[in-house]
Structure formats: structure tokens, C-alpha cells
Amino acid sequence: MRFRNPVVLGGLAALWLGSPAAAQERITFNVDVTFYGDNTEFFNPWREGETLLGAESRLFLDVELNDFVTLRGGIFGDHRFGDDDNFETVRPVLALHLQNDYARFVIGSIESGAREVGLGPDQQGPHGLLPPLQRESLAFSRPDEAGLQLTVERPRFEQETWINWQQLNTEMNRETFDAGLRGRLHLGTPLPVWFSYQYHVVHSGGQLFDSGPVGDSWAGGPGFIVELPAGPFDAQTAEVHGLVARDVPDRAALSHTETGFGFGLFARYAAEKSGWRAHLIGWRARDFIKGEGDENYGSLREDGRLASLRHYFETGVSRTYHPANEMGIEFAARMHRIDTFHDYSFRILAKVDFGIPIKVPGRP
């Protein structure tokens, strides 16, 4: 889509120059740019390989009305290198943030996409969910999300809840949204152990127009994350999650004998040292189908056939550099064993993120 809408830029200028809040409170101009190169060489029955190469950027103003309320306005653009169009996606950034010392509520443009470098390619999804629940490449193919989001951060408790509205209900399309929950609670043990839980659902429906089947695809479950003694590394972690999934693409077509349930067991080990990170993933599942999940973990083949019992293994290494305080770059390579198939992938991720305070005449 070519950029044809100057209204967004005009709105940004109006927010900066004409808003009463802009004449009274603190204003920061923020730049958030992510450059990505993601190549997956997959030749298996479950997932096709693809190459994503481009840059996504957010330019926005944060107007702090007080310590608890921030109004955000700006523009988002996603440019795919080699595309005939200037931008794959152009959207406004509009959000209201309500926050205190430990919680933040957002309505409008929510925090998603590639939010930081150094996490490793297996944890770079839009909201950091496990890959069977939501594939990490969505951070590049669908980097901008809008809806509602609540984040809580305490020393022993962390949780993120969100709903992302993807599609309105029209004569041609069902409404579509996804919602999720990700959290963990420290158990207070001498060896740091966290009780973890994750859940994600994709829903298609709507009552205004009967423009297709009503369906749901959800999965989630509990787990434990253990912070192992560092030993020769800077950090070591091991985790295990048990997941339950149910995929119902058409509620009306679901028979009484079909349950649609699937089950999976996910395990991951990771070690970090001086900017290096290595990880190993093991996965075993039966009848596991999840919309927006990484197809390499699922039981549904691309040809529509069901492979009930699934095994998946992955190992990878990444290296992160920070040439400047406002910039980080991560290089990653992975090997994938999808049942009896062996594939590989690699990724380059660079992020520039900084804010510039704007002086308002008559204000300190």
C-alpha cells in the first residue's frame, strides 16, 4: 500500500502544536525502528519456508498529562525491501496509557512486535508466547496491533493480558481478534522457580453480517521455569509447559463425536554468556492444532491431512551486540528437526529506540 494519507501526519502535527496538553505538560518525541531479515529454509509437510526482509518504524509523541496518564500519537510504517509499494502497511499510532508504579493499561495501539533484541529467535513473538501458541515471525509479518492491554510487573509477579482486534465484521469478512494471557509467579524457593502460565485464542465471528463460519482456536497451559545455577555462564534456565489446544474452524460443522482437543509437552533449556545465547527445544504432541501457532509444532499438514503424533526438536545460537546505547543488533541461526525432516533458519534483527524531550515554552 502506497502512502497516500497526509491526514495522519497532519494529526501528528496538530497533537504537537495545537493540543492544550502540549502547552502544559511534558512531551517526548520517540523513534522506534526495527530492521529485520528472517529466512526459514523449510522443506517439510507442515510449514513452507519464507524470507522476510524489511524495516518497521514508529514515530510518535508521548504527551504526559501527569505521572499516571500519557497520550500517544504518531504513525507506523512497515516497508518490505524489494516491494513495488513504498510501504506494506501504514497506520496511525493512537493510544491512551494509564499507569502507576506496577501496572499499565493501554487502549489503542498496544505494545507488540519485536520489542527488544537479545531474547533469542525462539522468544521473539509479538507477546513472547511459546511458539506452539503463536509463531514468532508474526512480530515481522503483523507487527502493529491495536486493542486493549494490561501489564503488571512486580518483583515476584509478572503478567500481560491483551486483545488485538484484527478485522471488523463486514459483508465480506467475519470479525477476527486474538487475545492472550502470559504470566509467571515466583514460588519463593531457594532455587528460583517460577510458576508460569500462558493462553492464547483466535476467534472469528460477529453478529452484524453472516459472512462465513464462526470459529475458535485456543491453546494454553501451566508450566515451571527454573533459574539454574549460572556455573560458567551468565545465566541458565530450564522450563517445561503442558499445553492443551482446541481448534474449531466452524462451530456449526462440529459433530457430537468430535472434541477437537490436542495435547503437547514443551521443554526448553537456554544458557547465556557475554552476549551469546544458546537454546534447545523439545516438543511432543498429539492432535495439536492451533491457529497462529508455529505449524512445525502442529498436527495439521499443509495438504490438510492430520499427523496425529508429532515430534519437534530445535537448537540455536544467537549473538547480540550494542554498538550504541540506543541500538542493538542480534544474529541468530537455528537447526530444526521436524519429525524425520531436517531444516534450518537464520535471522538478523536490529533495533533503534530512543526518545527526545521537547521543550515547551514557559515550562521547565
Coordinates of C-alpha atoms in Angstrom, one line a residue:
M1 CA 0.0 0.0 0.0
R2 CA 1.5 3.4 -1.0
F3 CA 1.4 6.2 1.5
R4 CA -1.4 8.4 0.3
N5 CA -2.9 9.7 3.5
P6 CA -1.4 13.0 4.8
V7 CA -4.1 13.2 7.5
V8 CA -2.0 11.0 9.8
L9 CA 0.9 13.4 9.6
G10 CA -1.4 16.3 10.0
G11 CA -2.9 14.8 13.1
L12 CA 0.6 14.3 14.5
A13 CA 1.4 17.9 13.9
A14 CA -1.9 19.0 15.4
L15 CA -1.2 16.9 18.5
W16 CA 2.2 18.5 18.8
L17 CA 1.3 22.1 18.2
G18 CA -2.4 22.5 18.9
S19 CA -3.2 20.3 21.9
P20 CA -3.8 22.1 25.2
A21 CA -1.9 19.3 26.9
A22 CA 1.1 20.1 24.7
A23 CA 1.2 23.6 26.1
Q24 CA 1.1 22.4 29.7
E25 CA 2.9 19.1 30.1
R26 CA 5.9 17.0 29.2
I27 CA 6.3 15.9 25.6
T28 CA 8.7 13.3 24.2
F29 CA 9.3 12.6 20.5
N30 CA 10.1 8.8 20.2
V31 CA 11.8 6.9 17.4
D32 CA 11.4 3.1 17.3
V33 CA 12.8 1.4 14.2
T34 CA 13.3 -2.3 13.7
F35 CA 15.3 -3.8 10.8
Y36 CA 14.6 -7.5 10.2
G37 CA 15.9 -10.3 8.0
D38 CA 14.3 -13.6 8.7
N39 CA 14.9 -16.6 6.4
T40 CA 13.4 -20.0 7.0
E41 CA 14.5 -22.9 4.8
F42 CA 11.7 -25.3 5.5
F43 CA 11.0 -28.3 3.2
N44 CA 8.6 -30.3 5.2
P45 CA 4.9 -31.2 5.0
W46 CA 3.9 -28.8 7.8
R47 CA 5.3 -25.4 7.1
E48 CA 6.7 -23.6 4.0
G49 CA 9.9 -21.6 4.1
E50 CA 9.8 -17.8 3.5
T51 CA 12.0 -14.8 3.6
L52 CA 11.0 -11.6 5.4
L53 CA 13.3 -8.6 4.8
G54 CA 12.4 -5.1 5.7
A55 CA 12.0 -2.4 8.3
E56 CA 9.2 -1.2 10.5
S57 CA 9.1 2.1 12.3
R58 CA 7.1 4.0 14.8
L59 CA 7.4 7.8 15.1
F60 CA 5.2 9.2 17.9
L61 CA 4.8 11.8 20.5
D62 CA 4.2 11.0 24.2
V63 CA 2.3 13.7 26.0
E64 CA 2.5 13.1 29.7
L65 CA -0.6 14.7 31.2
N66 CA 0.6 13.7 34.7
D67 CA 2.5 10.8 36.3
F68 CA -0.4 8.5 35.6
V69 CA -1.8 9.4 32.2
T70 CA 0.1 9.5 28.8
L71 CA -1.5 10.3 25.4
R72 CA 0.4 8.8 22.5
G73 CA 0.0 9.8 18.8
G74 CA 2.1 9.2 15.7
I75 CA 2.5 7.0 12.7
F76 CA 3.6 3.4 12.0
G77 CA 5.0 2.1 8.7
D78 CA 6.2 -1.3 7.5
H79 CA 8.4 -1.4 4.4
R80 CA 9.4 -4.7 2.7
F81 CA 12.6 -4.5 0.8
G82 CA 12.0 -5.2 -2.9
D83 CA 8.3 -4.4 -2.8
D84 CA 6.9 -2.2 -5.5
D85 CA 4.9 -0.3 -3.0
N86 CA 6.7 2.1 -0.6
F87 CA 5.0 0.6 2.4
E88 CA 3.4 -2.7 3.1
T89 CA 1.4 -1.1 5.9
V90 CA 0.8 2.4 7.1
R91 CA -1.3 3.1 10.2
P92 CA -1.8 5.7 12.9
V93 CA -0.3 5.2 16.3
L94 CA -3.0 6.3 18.8
A95 CA -3.1 5.2 22.4
L96 CA -4.0 6.2 25.9
H97 CA -1.8 4.9 28.7
L98 CA -2.9 4.7 32.3
Q99 CA -0.2 3.6 34.7
N100 CA 1.1 3.5 38.3
D101 CA 4.2 2.1 39.9
Y102 CA 3.5 -1.6 38.9
A103 CA 0.6 -1.7 36.3
R104 CA -0.1 -0.1 32.9
F105 CA -3.4 -0.2 31.0
V106 CA -3.4 0.7 27.3
I107 CA -6.3 1.3 24.9
G108 CA -5.5 1.8 21.3
S109 CA -2.1 0.9 19.8
I110 CA -0.8 -1.8 22.1
E111 CA 2.9 -2.8 22.7
S112 CA 3.7 -5.7 20.4
G113 CA 6.1 -6.7 17.6
A114 CA 9.9 -7.1 18.2
R115 CA 10.2 -5.2 21.4
E116 CA 13.9 -5.8 22.2
V117 CA 16.9 -7.7 21.0
G118 CA 18.8 -10.4 22.9
L119 CA 15.9 -12.6 23.7
G120 CA 16.7 -15.2 21.1
P121 CA 14.7 -16.1 18.0
D122 CA 12.6 -18.6 19.8
Q123 CA 11.2 -15.9 22.2
Q124 CA 10.7 -13.0 19.7
G125 CA 6.9 -13.4 19.1
P126 CA 4.6 -10.4 19.4
H127 CA 4.0 -11.1 23.1
G128 CA 6.7 -13.7 23.9
L129 CA 4.3 -16.7 23.9
L130 CA 5.6 -20.2 23.3
P131 CA 6.0 -21.0 19.6
P132 CA 3.2 -23.6 19.6
L133 CA 0.8 -20.9 20.7
Q134 CA 1.9 -18.1 18.4
R135 CA 4.7 -18.2 15.9
E136 CA 7.4 -15.7 16.4
S137 CA 7.5 -14.5 12.8
L138 CA 4.3 -12.6 13.4
A139 CA 6.5 -10.0 15.0
F140 CA 7.5 -9.1 11.5
S141 CA 4.5 -10.1 9.3
R142 CA 2.0 -8.5 11.7
P143 CA 4.0 -6.0 13.7
D144 CA 1.3 -3.5 14.5
E145 CA -1.6 -4.3 16.8
A146 CA -4.4 -2.3 18.4
G147 CA -6.9 -3.1 21.1
L148 CA -6.6 -3.4 24.9
Q149 CA -3.6 -4.4 27.0
L150 CA -2.9 -4.7 30.8
T151 CA 0.7 -5.2 32.0
V152 CA 1.6 -5.9 35.7
E153 CA 5.2 -6.0 36.9
R154 CA 6.1 -6.8 40.5
P155 CA 9.3 -8.3 41.9
R156 CA 7.7 -11.7 42.2
F157 CA 4.8 -11.5 39.7
E158 CA 4.6 -10.5 36.1
Q159 CA 1.6 -10.7 33.8
E160 CA 0.4 -9.4 30.4
T161 CA -3.1 -9.6 29.1
W162 CA -4.3 -8.3 25.8
I163 CA -6.9 -8.3 23.0
N164 CA -5.8 -7.5 19.4
W165 CA -8.7 -6.5 17.1
Q166 CA -7.6 -7.7 13.6
Q167 CA -10.8 -7.5 11.4
L168 CA -14.2 -5.8 11.6
N169 CA -17.3 -7.8 10.8
T170 CA -18.4 -6.8 7.3
E171 CA -20.5 -8.2 4.4
M172 CA -17.3 -9.9 3.2
N173 CA -15.5 -10.9 6.4
R174 CA -16.2 -12.2 9.8
E175 CA -14.7 -10.1 12.7
T176 CA -11.4 -11.5 13.9
F177 CA -9.5 -10.9 17.0
D178 CA -6.9 -12.7 19.1
A179 CA -6.5 -12.5 22.9
G180 CA -3.9 -13.8 25.2
L181 CA -2.6 -14.1 28.8
R182 CA 1.1 -14.6 29.8
G183 CA 2.3 -14.6 33.4
R184 CA 4.6 -16.0 36.0
L185 CA 4.7 -16.1 39.8
H186 CA 7.9 -16.7 41.9
L187 CA 7.4 -19.5 44.3
G188 CA 9.9 -18.2 46.8
T189 CA 12.1 -21.3 46.8
P190 CA 15.9 -21.2 47.4
L191 CA 16.5 -22.2 43.8
P192 CA 14.5 -19.6 41.9
V193 CA 11.4 -21.4 40.4
W194 CA 8.6 -19.6 38.6
F195 CA 5.1 -20.9 38.1
S196 CA 4.3 -20.0 34.5
Y197 CA 1.0 -19.9 32.6
Q198 CA 0.1 -19.0 29.0
Y199 CA -3.1 -18.9 27.0
H200 CA -4.0 -17.6 23.5
V201 CA -7.2 -17.7 21.4
V202 CA -8.0 -16.7 17.9
H203 CA -11.8 -16.0 17.3
S204 CA -13.7 -15.4 14.1
G205 CA -17.4 -14.4 14.4
G206 CA -19.6 -11.3 14.6
Q207 CA -23.4 -10.8 14.6
L208 CA -23.9 -7.9 12.1
F209 CA -23.1 -10.0 9.0
D210 CA -23.2 -13.7 8.4
S211 CA -20.1 -13.7 6.2
G212 CA -18.5 -17.0 7.0
P213 CA -18.2 -19.7 9.6
V214 CA -17.8 -18.9 13.3
G215 CA -14.7 -20.5 14.7
D216 CA -12.3 -20.6 17.6
S217 CA -8.7 -21.8 18.0
W218 CA -7.2 -21.7 21.5
A219 CA -4.4 -23.3 23.5
G220 CA -2.7 -22.8 26.8
G221 CA -1.5 -24.4 30.0
P222 CA 0.8 -24.2 33.0
G223 CA 4.5 -24.7 33.4
F224 CA 7.6 -24.1 35.5
I225 CA 10.7 -22.0 34.8
V226 CA 13.8 -22.8 36.8
E227 CA 16.7 -20.4 37.1
L228 CA 19.6 -22.8 37.3
P229 CA 23.0 -22.0 39.0
A230 CA 24.9 -20.0 36.5
G231 CA 28.1 -22.0 36.6
P232 CA 30.4 -21.0 33.8
F233 CA 27.6 -19.0 32.2
D234 CA 26.0 -15.6 33.0
A235 CA 22.6 -17.4 33.3
Q236 CA 20.9 -20.8 32.7
T237 CA 17.2 -21.6 32.6
A238 CA 15.2 -24.7 32.1
E239 CA 11.4 -24.8 31.6
V240 CA 8.6 -27.2 30.9
H241 CA 5.0 -26.5 29.9
G242 CA 2.0 -28.7 29.4
L243 CA -0.4 -27.4 26.8
V244 CA -4.0 -28.2 25.8
A245 CA -5.4 -27.0 22.4
R246 CA -8.8 -27.0 20.7
D247 CA -9.3 -26.0 17.1
V248 CA -12.9 -25.5 15.9
P249 CA -12.8 -23.7 12.4
D250 CA -16.6 -24.0 12.1
R251 CA -18.8 -24.4 15.1
A252 CA -21.8 -25.4 13.0
A253 CA -19.9 -28.3 11.4
L254 CA -18.6 -29.7 14.7
S255 CA -20.1 -33.2 15.3
H256 CA -21.0 -34.6 18.7
T257 CA -18.3 -37.2 18.4
E258 CA -15.5 -34.6 17.6
T259 CA -13.8 -33.0 20.5
G260 CA -11.1 -31.0 18.7
F261 CA -8.7 -31.3 21.6
G262 CA -5.0 -31.8 21.4
F263 CA -2.2 -32.0 23.9
G264 CA 1.5 -31.1 23.8
L265 CA 4.6 -31.1 26.1
F266 CA 7.1 -28.3 25.6
A267 CA 10.6 -28.2 27.1
R268 CA 13.4 -25.6 26.7
Y269 CA 16.9 -25.1 28.0
A270 CA 18.9 -21.9 27.5
A271 CA 22.3 -20.6 28.5
E272 CA 23.7 -17.1 28.2
K273 CA 27.3 -15.8 28.2
S274 CA 28.7 -12.4 27.2
G275 CA 26.1 -11.6 24.6
W276 CA 25.8 -15.2 23.4
R277 CA 22.7 -17.3 23.9
A278 CA 22.2 -21.0 23.1
H279 CA 18.9 -22.9 23.4
L280 CA 17.5 -26.4 22.9
I281 CA 13.8 -27.1 22.5
G282 CA 12.0 -30.5 22.6
W283 CA 8.3 -31.0 21.8
R284 CA 5.9 -33.9 21.7
A285 CA 2.3 -33.6 20.8
R286 CA -0.9 -35.4 19.8
D287 CA -3.7 -33.9 17.7
F288 CA -2.3 -30.4 18.4
I289 CA -3.8 -27.7 16.1
K290 CA -3.6 -24.0 16.9
G291 CA -4.4 -21.0 14.8
E292 CA -1.4 -18.6 14.6
G293 CA 0.8 -21.3 16.2
D294 CA 4.1 -22.4 14.5
E295 CA 3.0 -25.1 12.1
N296 CA 6.2 -27.1 12.7
Y297 CA 4.7 -27.9 16.1
G298 CA 1.2 -28.7 14.9
S299 CA -0.5 -31.9 13.7
L300 CA -2.2 -30.4 10.6
R301 CA -0.2 -30.7 7.4
E302 CA -0.3 -28.2 4.6
D303 CA -2.2 -30.6 2.4
G304 CA -5.0 -30.8 5.1
R305 CA -4.1 -34.2 6.4
L306 CA -3.7 -34.9 10.1
A307 CA -0.5 -36.3 11.5
S308 CA -1.7 -37.2 15.0
L309 CA 1.6 -37.8 16.8
R310 CA 4.3 -35.1 16.4
H311 CA 7.9 -34.7 17.5
Y312 CA 9.9 -31.5 17.1
F313 CA 13.4 -30.5 18.2
E314 CA 15.3 -27.2 17.7
T315 CA 18.7 -25.9 18.7
G316 CA 20.0 -22.5 18.0
V317 CA 22.6 -19.9 18.9
S318 CA 22.4 -16.1 18.8
R319 CA 24.9 -13.2 19.4
T320 CA 23.8 -9.8 20.5
Y321 CA 25.8 -6.5 20.2
H322 CA 25.0 -3.0 21.4
P323 CA 27.2 -0.6 19.4
A324 CA 25.3 2.4 20.9
N325 CA 23.0 2.9 23.9
E326 CA 20.1 3.4 21.6
M327 CA 20.8 0.5 19.3
G328 CA 21.1 -3.3 19.5
I329 CA 21.6 -6.0 16.8
E330 CA 21.1 -9.8 17.1
F331 CA 22.4 -12.5 14.8
A332 CA 20.8 -16.0 15.1
A333 CA 20.9 -19.4 13.4
R334 CA 18.8 -22.5 14.1
M335 CA 18.6 -26.1 13.2
H336 CA 15.1 -27.7 13.1
R337 CA 14.2 -31.4 13.2
I338 CA 10.6 -31.8 12.3
D339 CA 9.8 -35.5 12.7
T340 CA 12.1 -37.0 10.1
F341 CA 12.9 -33.7 8.3
H342 CA 15.9 -31.5 8.9
D343 CA 15.7 -27.8 8.1
Y344 CA 17.5 -24.6 9.1
S345 CA 16.8 -20.9 9.5
F346 CA 18.7 -17.7 10.3
R347 CA 17.8 -14.2 11.4
I348 CA 19.2 -10.7 11.7
L349 CA 17.4 -8.2 13.9
A350 CA 18.5 -4.6 14.6
K351 CA 16.6 -2.1 16.7
V352 CA 17.0 1.6 17.2
D353 CA 14.9 3.1 20.0
F354 CA 15.3 6.5 21.6
G355 CA 13.3 9.5 22.9
I356 CA 13.9 13.2 22.5
P357 CA 12.4 15.5 25.1
I358 CA 10.7 18.6 23.6
K359 CA 11.0 21.8 25.5
V360 CA 7.6 23.6 25.8
P361 CA 7.8 27.4 26.0
G362 CA 7.1 28.6 29.5
R363 CA 7.6 25.2 31.1
P364 CA 10.7 23.9 32.9

